[in-house]
XYZ file of C-alpha atoms in Angstrom:
116
model
C -6.253 -7.094 -6.411
C -2.762 -6.179 -7.643
C -0.971 -3.811 -5.312
C 2.337 -2.126 -4.833
C 4.434 -4.038 -2.300
C 6.826 -2.126 -0.078
C 9.581 -3.708 2.022
C 12.799 -2.907 3.842
C 11.596 -0.874 6.791
C 12.666 -1.413 10.365
C 14.028 0.107 13.552
C 17.270 2.052 13.285
C 19.163 4.510 15.451
C 19.479 8.131 14.441
C 22.252 8.519 11.903
C 21.695 5.053 10.511
C 20.592 3.883 7.072
C 17.848 1.813 5.505
C 17.007 0.813 1.955
C 13.357 0.517 0.994
C 12.142 -1.370 -2.045
C 8.828 -1.336 -3.889
C 7.660 -3.998 -6.329
C 5.593 -2.320 -9.044
C 3.116 -4.147 -11.299
C 4.431 -4.253 -14.837
C 1.378 -2.577 -16.311
C 1.980 0.699 -14.439
C 5.757 0.856 -14.149
C 7.150 1.745 -17.607
C 5.590 5.134 -18.292
C 4.821 6.573 -14.906
C 6.734 8.844 -12.608
C 7.021 6.979 -9.333
C 7.372 8.360 -5.856
C 7.844 7.499 -2.223
C 5.313 8.897 0.199
C 5.287 8.776 3.984
C 2.584 9.122 6.591
C 2.559 9.635 10.342
C -0.500 9.086 12.562
C -3.104 11.804 12.166
C -1.422 13.316 9.123
C -1.860 13.035 5.383
C 0.623 11.219 3.227
C 3.413 13.481 2.029
C 5.510 12.970 -1.070
C 9.230 12.869 -0.288
C 10.960 11.712 -3.474
C 10.122 11.140 -7.135
C 11.801 9.528 -10.134
C 10.592 9.908 -13.722
C 10.596 7.170 -16.334
C 13.757 8.805 -17.669
C 15.492 8.731 -14.302
C 15.185 12.379 -13.260
C 14.749 12.781 -9.517
C 13.258 15.329 -7.134
C 13.290 15.495 -3.341
C 11.358 17.251 -0.640
C 13.631 19.704 1.170
C 13.756 17.802 4.466
C 15.256 14.694 2.831
C 17.428 16.315 0.179
C 21.008 15.119 0.439
C 20.057 12.194 2.669
C 17.656 10.112 0.544
C 18.250 8.710 -2.939
C 15.449 7.336 -5.117
C 16.092 4.996 -8.023
C 14.204 2.657 -10.336
C 15.137 -0.635 -11.981
C 13.228 -1.285 -15.173
C 14.394 -4.883 -15.477
C 13.061 -5.746 -12.030
C 10.135 -3.306 -12.072
C 11.152 -1.912 -8.695
C 11.616 1.491 -7.115
C 14.053 1.921 -4.242
C 14.721 4.545 -1.609
C 18.137 4.632 0.011
C 17.869 6.550 3.266
C 20.942 7.747 5.141
C 21.599 10.006 8.125
C 18.150 9.119 9.392
C 16.477 11.367 11.944
C 13.685 10.633 14.427
C 11.410 12.875 12.348
C 11.785 10.436 9.451
C 9.747 7.931 11.463
C 6.662 7.066 9.392
C 5.022 4.428 7.258
C 6.508 4.651 3.778
C 4.549 3.906 0.613
C 5.264 4.039 -3.096
C 2.834 5.014 -5.824
C 2.594 6.998 -9.033
C 3.097 10.753 -9.184
C 1.431 13.261 -9.370
C -1.781 11.319 -8.962
C -1.474 8.179 -6.865
C -3.443 5.223 -8.156
C -5.833 4.616 -5.297
C -6.492 0.908 -5.930
C -2.771 0.186 -5.855
C -1.871 1.515 -2.391
C 0.018 -1.219 -0.562
C 0.433 -1.864 3.149
C 3.510 0.320 3.369
C 6.637 -0.366 5.381
C 7.259 1.060 8.852
C 10.424 3.047 9.452
C 11.220 3.892 13.052
C 14.230 6.013 13.948
C 15.213 6.115 17.596
C 17.077 9.041 19.121
């Protein structure tokens, strides 16, 4: 089963930075808007950032100005540069298509933990 593969998470102090990366299967990357989602225990996944096939971006208000999403067509990857991290950013981060995530492609996610 081909899946999206997220990496780059870890433990960081508040105010620190992390860069997440997502390897996207070539059959779904070229024409889809991609996004980064995050999920905390007991809550649904929330969409925090999107990037269209043309490179236009959109951010959820709580991460605007701190997170930057990008995509690399040559490598078929989507990245999320996270700066000025806050404890409330602690979550498992996933990538998938937007607006409708492709259910069979959900990966394991990557854990981001921000300590205060």
